Amino acid sequence: MGTVHDILSKNGVAGFWRGIGPALVLVINPVIQYTIFEQLKNLLVRRRTAKLRAHGLSKAVAVLSDWDYFFLGALSKLGESAFILCHLM
């Protein structure tokens, strides 16, 4: 409680939010990478599931392999890096 009182007395309520800007900048890369990863993964599962169901397996759902996840991770990192690089230049 002493720390809370210190922050309130020196900076007011806004003191609790100091440093939020730099913290948000630090999480932007992983957020972009994770979003790309999830979108690519969902696309791949949908396409493979559609192929299985087209072959008569009406309740089948595609399962991704370790290699699929490896390549999805690599592609999402590449996409994130390209996105960030384009916005820095």
mmCIF file of N, CA and C in Angstrom:
data_model
loop_
_atom_site.group_PDB
_atom_site.id
_atom_site.type_symbol
_atom_site.label_atom_id
_atom_site.label_comp_id
_atom_site.label_asym_id
_atom_site.label_seq_id
_atom_site.Cartn_x
_atom_site.Cartn_y
_atom_site.Cartn_z
ATOM 1 N N MET A 1 0.817 -1.186 0.000
ATOM 2 C CA MET A 1 0.000 0.000 0.000
ATOM 3 C C MET A 1 0.865 1.257 0.000
ATOM 4 N N GLY A 2 2.065 1.133 0.528
ATOM 5 C CA GLY A 2 2.957 2.284 0.547
ATOM 6 C C GLY A 2 3.327 2.734 -0.862
ATOM 7 N N THR A 3 3.534 1.772 -1.756
ATOM 8 C CA THR A 3 3.886 2.097 -3.140
ATOM 9 C C THR A 3 2.726 2.787 -3.844
ATOM 10 N N VAL A 4 1.522 2.289 -3.631
ATOM 11 C CA VAL A 4 0.335 2.899 -4.227
ATOM 12 C C VAL A 4 0.190 4.330 -3.740
ATOM 13 N N HIS A 5 0.377 4.551 -2.460
ATOM 14 C CA HIS A 5 0.281 5.909 -1.892
ATOM 15 C C HIS A 5 1.353 6.812 -2.484
ATOM 16 N N ASP A 6 2.575 6.281 -2.620
ATOM 17 C CA ASP A 6 3.676 7.055 -3.219
ATOM 18 C C ASP A 6 3.336 7.509 -4.634
ATOM 19 N N ILE A 7 2.868 6.573 -5.452
ATOM 20 C CA ILE A 7 2.536 6.899 -6.851
ATOM 21 C C ILE A 7 1.421 7.928 -6.899
ATOM 22 N N LEU A 8 0.383 7.718 -6.108
ATOM 23 C CA LEU A 8 -0.737 8.668 -6.092
ATOM 24 C C LEU A 8 -0.304 10.054 -5.640
ATOM 25 N N SER A 9 0.536 10.128 -4.636
ATOM 26 C CA SER A 9 0.940 11.437 -4.121
ATOM 27 C C SER A 9 1.877 12.173 -5.074
ATOM 28 N N LYS A 10 2.741 11.449 -5.782
ATOM 29 C CA LYS A 10 3.705 12.098 -6.680
ATOM 30 C C LYS A 10 3.141 12.397 -8.062
ATOM 31 N N ASN A 11 2.369 11.454 -8.629
ATOM 32 C CA ASN A 11 1.940 11.593 -10.026
ATOM 33 C C ASN A 11 0.434 11.536 -10.236
ATOM 34 N N GLY A 12 -0.319 11.275 -9.197
ATOM 35 C CA GLY A 12 -1.761 11.143 -9.338
ATOM 36 C C GLY A 12 -2.101 9.804 -9.982
ATOM 37 N N VAL A 13 -3.348 9.671 -10.385
ATOM 38 C CA VAL A 13 -3.825 8.425 -10.990
ATOM 39 C C VAL A 13 -3.075 8.128 -12.292
ATOM 40 N N ALA A 14 -2.704 9.168 -13.024
ATOM 41 C CA ALA A 14 -1.985 8.981 -14.293
ATOM 42 C C ALA A 14 -0.638 8.288 -14.093
ATOM 43 N N GLY A 15 -0.094 8.372 -12.898
ATOM 44 C CA GLY A 15 1.181 7.724 -12.596
ATOM 45 C C GLY A 15 1.142 6.216 -12.754
ATOM 46 N N PHE A 16 -0.043 5.627 -12.575
ATOM 47 C CA PHE A 16 -0.166 4.179 -12.749
ATOM 48 C C PHE A 16 -0.018 3.765 -14.207
ATOM 49 N N TRP A 17 -0.204 4.700 -15.118
ATOM 50 C CA TRP A 17 -0.149 4.395 -16.554
ATOM 51 C C TRP A 17 1.152 4.854 -17.199
ATOM 52 N N ARG A 18 2.084 5.368 -16.413
ATOM 53 C CA ARG A 18 3.380 5.771 -16.979
ATOM 54 C C ARG A 18 4.079 4.551 -17.546
ATOM 55 N N GLY A 19 4.635 4.695 -18.725
ATOM 56 C CA GLY A 19 5.367 3.598 -19.341
ATOM 57 C C GLY A 19 4.510 2.660 -20.166
ATOM 58 N N ILE A 20 3.216 2.935 -20.266
ATOM 59 C CA ILE A 20 2.351 2.035 -21.039
ATOM 60 C C ILE A 20 2.679 2.109 -22.535
ATOM 61 N N GLY A 21 3.058 3.281 -23.011
ATOM 62 C CA GLY A 21 3.400 3.438 -24.431
ATOM 63 C C GLY A 21 4.555 2.538 -24.860
ATOM 64 N N PRO A 22 5.718 2.611 -24.180
ATOM 65 C CA PRO A 22 6.821 1.723 -24.534
ATOM 66 C C PRO A 22 6.459 0.241 -24.371
ATOM 67 N N ALA A 23 5.659 -0.071 -23.368
ATOM 68 C CA ALA A 23 5.265 -1.469 -23.170
ATOM 69 C C ALA A 23 4.431 -1.966 -24.353
ATOM 70 N N LEU A 24 3.554 -1.122 -24.871
ATOM 71 C CA LEU A 24 2.736 -1.511 -26.018
ATOM 72 C C LEU A 24 3.584 -1.669 -27.275
ATOM 73 N N VAL A 25 4.591 -0.829 -27.423
ATOM 74 C CA VAL A 25 5.490 -0.954 -28.577
ATOM 75 C C VAL A 25 6.229 -2.291 -28.525
ATOM 76 N N LEU A 26 6.595 -2.729 -27.336
ATOM 77 C CA LEU A 26 7.330 -3.987 -27.201
ATOM 78 C C LEU A 26 6.494 -5.216 -27.521
ATOM 79 N N VAL A 27 5.178 -5.128 -27.394
ATOM 80 C CA VAL A 27 4.344 -6.300 -27.663
ATOM 81 C C VAL A 27 3.770 -6.321 -29.066
ATOM 82 N N ILE A 28 4.019 -5.294 -29.869
ATOM 83 C CA ILE A 28 3.409 -5.230 -31.198
ATOM 84 C C ILE A 28 3.934 -6.339 -32.122
ATOM 85 N N ASN A 29 5.232 -6.642 -32.076
ATOM 86 C CA ASN A 29 5.787 -7.690 -32.945
ATOM 87 C C ASN A 29 5.165 -9.055 -32.677
ATOM 88 N N PRO A 30 5.130 -9.519 -31.417
ATOM 89 C CA PRO A 30 4.510 -10.823 -31.173
ATOM 90 C C PRO A 30 3.011 -10.853 -31.514
ATOM 91 N N VAL A 31 2.331 -9.735 -31.317
ATOM 92 C CA VAL A 31 0.900 -9.687 -31.644
ATOM 93 C C VAL A 31 0.696 -9.882 -33.136
ATOM 94 N N ILE A 32 1.483 -9.207 -33.937
ATOM 95 C CA ILE A 32 1.379 -9.346 -35.397
ATOM 96 C C ILE A 32 1.738 -10.769 -35.815
ATOM 97 N N GLN A 33 2.821 -11.300 -35.266
ATOM 98 C CA GLN A 33 3.250 -12.657 -35.632
ATOM 99 C C GLN A 33 2.183 -13.686 -35.244
ATOM 100 N N TYR A 34 1.633 -13.570 -34.062
ATOM 101 C CA TYR A 34 0.622 -14.529 -33.606
ATOM 102 C C TYR A 34 -0.645 -14.442 -34.467
ATOM 103 N N THR A 35 -1.026 -13.224 -34.832
ATOM 104 C CA THR A 35 -2.209 -13.043 -35.676
ATOM 105 C C THR A 35 -2.008 -13.687 -37.036
ATOM 106 N N ILE A 36 -0.847 -13.465 -37.637
ATOM 107 C CA ILE A 36 -0.550 -14.081 -38.938
ATOM 108 C C ILE A 36 -0.537 -15.603 -38.799
ATOM 109 N N PHE A 37 0.100 -16.114 -37.747
ATOM 110 C CA PHE A 37 0.167 -17.552 -37.511
ATOM 111 C C PHE A 37 -1.227 -18.155 -37.420
ATOM 112 N N GLU A 38 -2.092 -17.563 -36.617
ATOM 113 C CA GLU A 38 -3.441 -18.097 -36.425
ATOM 114 C C GLU A 38 -4.266 -18.038 -37.702
ATOM 115 N N GLN A 39 -4.141 -16.961 -38.461
ATOM 116 C CA GLN A 39 -4.893 -16.843 -39.710
ATOM 117 C C GLN A 39 -4.428 -17.892 -40.726
ATOM 118 N N LEU A 40 -3.120 -18.081 -40.839
ATOM 119 C CA LEU A 40 -2.588 -19.096 -41.759
ATOM 120 C C LEU A 40 -2.986 -20.503 -41.321
ATOM 121 N N LYS A 41 -2.927 -20.758 -40.007
ATOM 122 C CA LYS A 41 -3.300 -22.066 -39.477
ATOM 123 C C LYS A 41 -4.774 -22.362 -39.762
ATOM 124 N N ASN A 42 -5.638 -21.392 -39.507
ATOM 125 C CA ASN A 42 -7.072 -21.582 -39.765
ATOM 126 C C ASN A 42 -7.343 -21.826 -41.242
ATOM 127 N N LEU A 43 -6.652 -21.103 -42.102
ATOM 128 C CA LEU A 43 -6.806 -21.287 -43.543
ATOM 129 C C LEU A 43 -6.387 -22.695 -43.959
ATOM 130 N N LEU A 44 -5.248 -23.148 -43.449
ATOM 131 C CA LEU A 44 -4.742 -24.476 -43.792
ATOM 132 C C LEU A 44 -5.681 -25.583 -43.298
ATOM 133 N N VAL A 45 -6.168 -25.456 -42.082
ATOM 134 C CA VAL A 45 -7.089 -26.456 -41.537
ATOM 135 C C VAL A 45 -8.387 -26.475 -42.339
ATOM 136 N N ARG A 46 -8.914 -25.306 -42.668
ATOM 137 C CA ARG A 46 -10.150 -25.245 -43.476
ATOM 138 C C ARG A 46 -9.970 -25.911 -44.831
ATOM 139 N N ARG A 47 -8.855 -25.612 -45.490
ATOM 140 C CA ARG A 47 -8.623 -26.185 -46.826
ATOM 141 C C ARG A 47 -8.455 -27.697 -46.762
ATOM 142 N N ARG A 48 -7.678 -28.173 -45.791
ATOM 143 C CA ARG A 48 -7.465 -29.625 -45.679
ATOM 144 C C ARG A 48 -8.740 -30.340 -45.241
ATOM 145 N N THR A 49 -9.520 -29.723 -44.388
ATOM 146 C CA THR A 49 -10.794 -30.317 -43.968
ATOM 147 C C THR A 49 -11.745 -30.400 -45.152
ATOM 148 N N ALA A 50 -11.780 -29.361 -45.974
ATOM 149 C CA ALA A 50 -12.640 -29.369 -47.156
ATOM 150 C C ALA A 50 -12.241 -30.481 -48.114
ATOM 151 N N LYS A 51 -10.939 -30.702 -48.266
ATOM 152 C CA LYS A 51 -10.463 -31.797 -49.132
ATOM 153 C C LYS A 51 -10.901 -33.149 -48.596
ATOM 154 N N LEU A 52 -10.770 -33.341 -47.285
ATOM 155 C CA LEU A 52 -11.185 -34.613 -46.679
ATOM 156 C C LEU A 52 -12.684 -34.843 -46.855
ATOM 157 N N ARG A 53 -13.450 -33.796 -46.656
ATOM 158 C CA ARG A 53 -14.901 -33.933 -46.783
ATOM 159 C C ARG A 53 -15.336 -34.119 -48.228
ATOM 160 N N ALA A 54 -14.560 -33.588 -49.152
ATOM 161 C CA ALA A 54 -14.865 -33.786 -50.567
ATOM 162 C C ALA A 54 -14.653 -35.236 -50.979
ATOM 163 N N HIS A 55 -13.827 -35.942 -50.231
ATOM 164 C CA HIS A 55 -13.568 -37.353 -50.511
ATOM 165 C C HIS A 55 -14.502 -38.280 -49.732
ATOM 166 N N GLY A 56 -15.583 -37.722 -49.176
ATOM 167 C CA GLY A 56 -16.594 -38.553 -48.537
ATOM 168 C C GLY A 56 -16.478 -38.699 -47.032
ATOM 169 N N LEU A 57 -15.520 -38.061 -46.411
ATOM 170 C CA LEU A 57 -15.367 -38.150 -44.952
ATOM 171 C C LEU A 57 -16.095 -36.953 -44.325
ATOM 172 N N SER A 58 -17.377 -37.091 -44.107
ATOM 173 C CA SER A 58 -18.223 -35.949 -43.745
ATOM 174 C C SER A 58 -17.915 -35.330 -42.379
ATOM 175 N N LYS A 59 -17.376 -36.098 -41.458
ATOM 176 C CA LYS A 59 -17.091 -35.563 -40.128
ATOM 177 C C LYS A 59 -15.605 -35.374 -39.868
ATOM 178 N N ALA A 60 -14.811 -35.500 -40.897
ATOM 179 C CA ALA A 60 -13.361 -35.399 -40.735
ATOM 180 C C ALA A 60 -12.929 -33.953 -40.501
ATOM 181 N N VAL A 61 -11.915 -33.811 -39.683
ATOM 182 C CA VAL A 61 -11.291 -32.512 -39.447
ATOM 183 C C VAL A 61 -9.789 -32.704 -39.606
ATOM 184 N N ALA A 62 -9.169 -31.837 -40.362
ATOM 185 C CA ALA A 62 -7.739 -31.960 -40.637
ATOM 186 C C ALA A 62 -6.917 -31.762 -39.363
ATOM 187 N N VAL A 63 -5.833 -32.511 -39.248
ATOM 188 C CA VAL A 63 -4.893 -32.388 -38.139
ATOM 189 C C VAL A 63 -3.555 -31.979 -38.735
ATOM 190 N N LEU A 64 -2.952 -30.963 -38.141
ATOM 191 C CA LEU A 64 -1.676 -30.477 -38.653
ATOM 192 C C LEU A 64 -0.517 -31.228 -38.020
ATOM 193 N N SER A 65 0.546 -31.380 -38.791
ATOM 194 C CA SER A 65 1.739 -32.082 -38.303
ATOM 195 C C SER A 65 2.712 -31.089 -37.662
ATOM 196 N N ASP A 66 3.750 -31.636 -37.079
ATOM 197 C CA ASP A 66 4.794 -30.790 -36.495
ATOM 198 C C ASP A 66 5.444 -29.912 -37.562
ATOM 199 N N TRP A 67 5.648 -30.481 -38.738
ATOM 200 C CA TRP A 67 6.241 -29.717 -39.841
ATOM 201 C C TRP A 67 5.322 -28.587 -40.278
ATOM 202 N N ASP A 68 4.026 -28.840 -40.275
ATOM 203 C CA ASP A 68 3.077 -27.771 -40.608
ATOM 204 C C ASP A 68 3.243 -26.600 -39.645
ATOM 205 N N TYR A 69 3.302 -26.906 -38.358
ATOM 206 C CA TYR A 69 3.466 -25.848 -37.358
ATOM 207 C C TYR A 69 4.814 -25.141 -37.505
ATOM 208 N N PHE A 70 5.838 -25.894 -37.834
ATOM 209 C CA PHE A 70 7.161 -25.298 -38.040
ATOM 210 C C PHE A 70 7.118 -24.281 -39.185
ATOM 211 N N PHE A 71 6.550 -24.695 -40.317
ATOM 212 C CA PHE A 71 6.489 -23.791 -41.467
ATOM 213 C C PHE A 71 5.521 -22.630 -41.241
ATOM 214 N N LEU A 72 4.441 -22.875 -40.544
ATOM 215 C CA LEU A 72 3.526 -21.780 -40.210
ATOM 216 C C LEU A 72 4.220 -20.750 -39.326
ATOM 217 N N GLY A 73 5.014 -21.214 -38.373
ATOM 218 C CA GLY A 73 5.770 -20.307 -37.517
ATOM 219 C C GLY A 73 6.796 -19.505 -38.296
ATOM 220 N N ALA A 74 7.494 -20.177 -39.206
ATOM 221 C CA ALA A 74 8.497 -19.491 -40.019
ATOM 222 C C ALA A 74 7.841 -18.458 -40.942
ATOM 223 N N LEU A 75 6.724 -18.840 -41.562
ATOM 224 C CA LEU A 75 6.021 -17.903 -42.443
ATOM 225 C C LEU A 75 5.458 -16.710 -41.676
ATOM 226 N N SER A 76 4.939 -16.976 -40.487
ATOM 227 C CA SER A 76 4.370 -15.872 -39.714
ATOM 228 C C SER A 76 5.468 -14.918 -39.243
ATOM 229 N N LYS A 77 6.640 -15.435 -38.894
ATOM 230 C CA LYS A 77 7.756 -14.570 -38.518
ATOM 231 C C LYS A 77 8.228 -13.759 -39.716
ATOM 232 N N LEU A 78 8.273 -14.394 -40.875
ATOM 233 C CA LEU A 78 8.655 -13.682 -42.094
ATOM 234 C C LEU A 78 7.650 -12.573 -42.410
ATOM 235 N N GLY A 79 6.382 -12.887 -42.290
ATOM 236 C CA GLY A 79 5.342 -11.887 -42.544
ATOM 237 C C GLY A 79 5.401 -10.732 -41.565
ATOM 238 N N GLU A 80 5.609 -11.044 -40.307
ATOM 239 C CA GLU A 80 5.707 -10.002 -39.281
ATOM 240 C C GLU A 80 6.919 -9.109 -39.535
ATOM 241 N N SER A 81 8.046 -9.718 -39.860
ATOM 242 C CA SER A 81 9.261 -8.934 -40.122
ATOM 243 C C SER A 81 9.087 -8.037 -41.335
ATOM 244 N N ALA A 82 8.468 -8.551 -42.384
ATOM 245 C CA ALA A 82 8.230 -7.746 -43.579
ATOM 246 C C ALA A 82 7.280 -6.592 -43.276
ATOM 247 N N PHE A 83 6.244 -6.870 -42.497
ATOM 248 C CA PHE A 83 5.275 -5.836 -42.133
ATOM 249 C C PHE A 83 5.945 -4.724 -41.339
ATOM 250 N N ILE A 84 6.712 -5.098 -40.333
ATOM 251 C CA ILE A 84 7.389 -4.102 -39.497
ATOM 252 C C ILE A 84 8.417 -3.328 -40.316
ATOM 253 N N LEU A 85 9.177 -4.020 -41.154
ATOM 254 C CA LEU A 85 10.189 -3.353 -41.969
ATOM 255 C C LEU A 85 9.555 -2.339 -42.909
ATOM 256 N N CYS A 86 8.441 -2.697 -43.523
ATOM 257 C CA CYS A 86 7.746 -1.769 -44.432
ATOM 258 C C CYS A 86 7.257 -0.529 -43.697
ATOM 259 N N HIS A 87 6.873 -0.672 -42.449
ATOM 260 C CA HIS A 87 6.371 0.475 -41.699
ATOM 261 C C HIS A 87 7.469 1.293 -41.041
ATOM 262 N N LEU A 88 8.676 0.755 -40.997
ATOM 263 C CA LEU A 88 9.793 1.518 -40.441
ATOM 264 C C LEU A 88 10.483 2.379 -41.487
ATOM 265 N N MET A 89 10.332 1.998 -42.728
ATOM 266 C CA MET A 89 11.032 2.736 -43.787
ATOM 267 C C MET A 89 10.197 3.840 -44.339
#
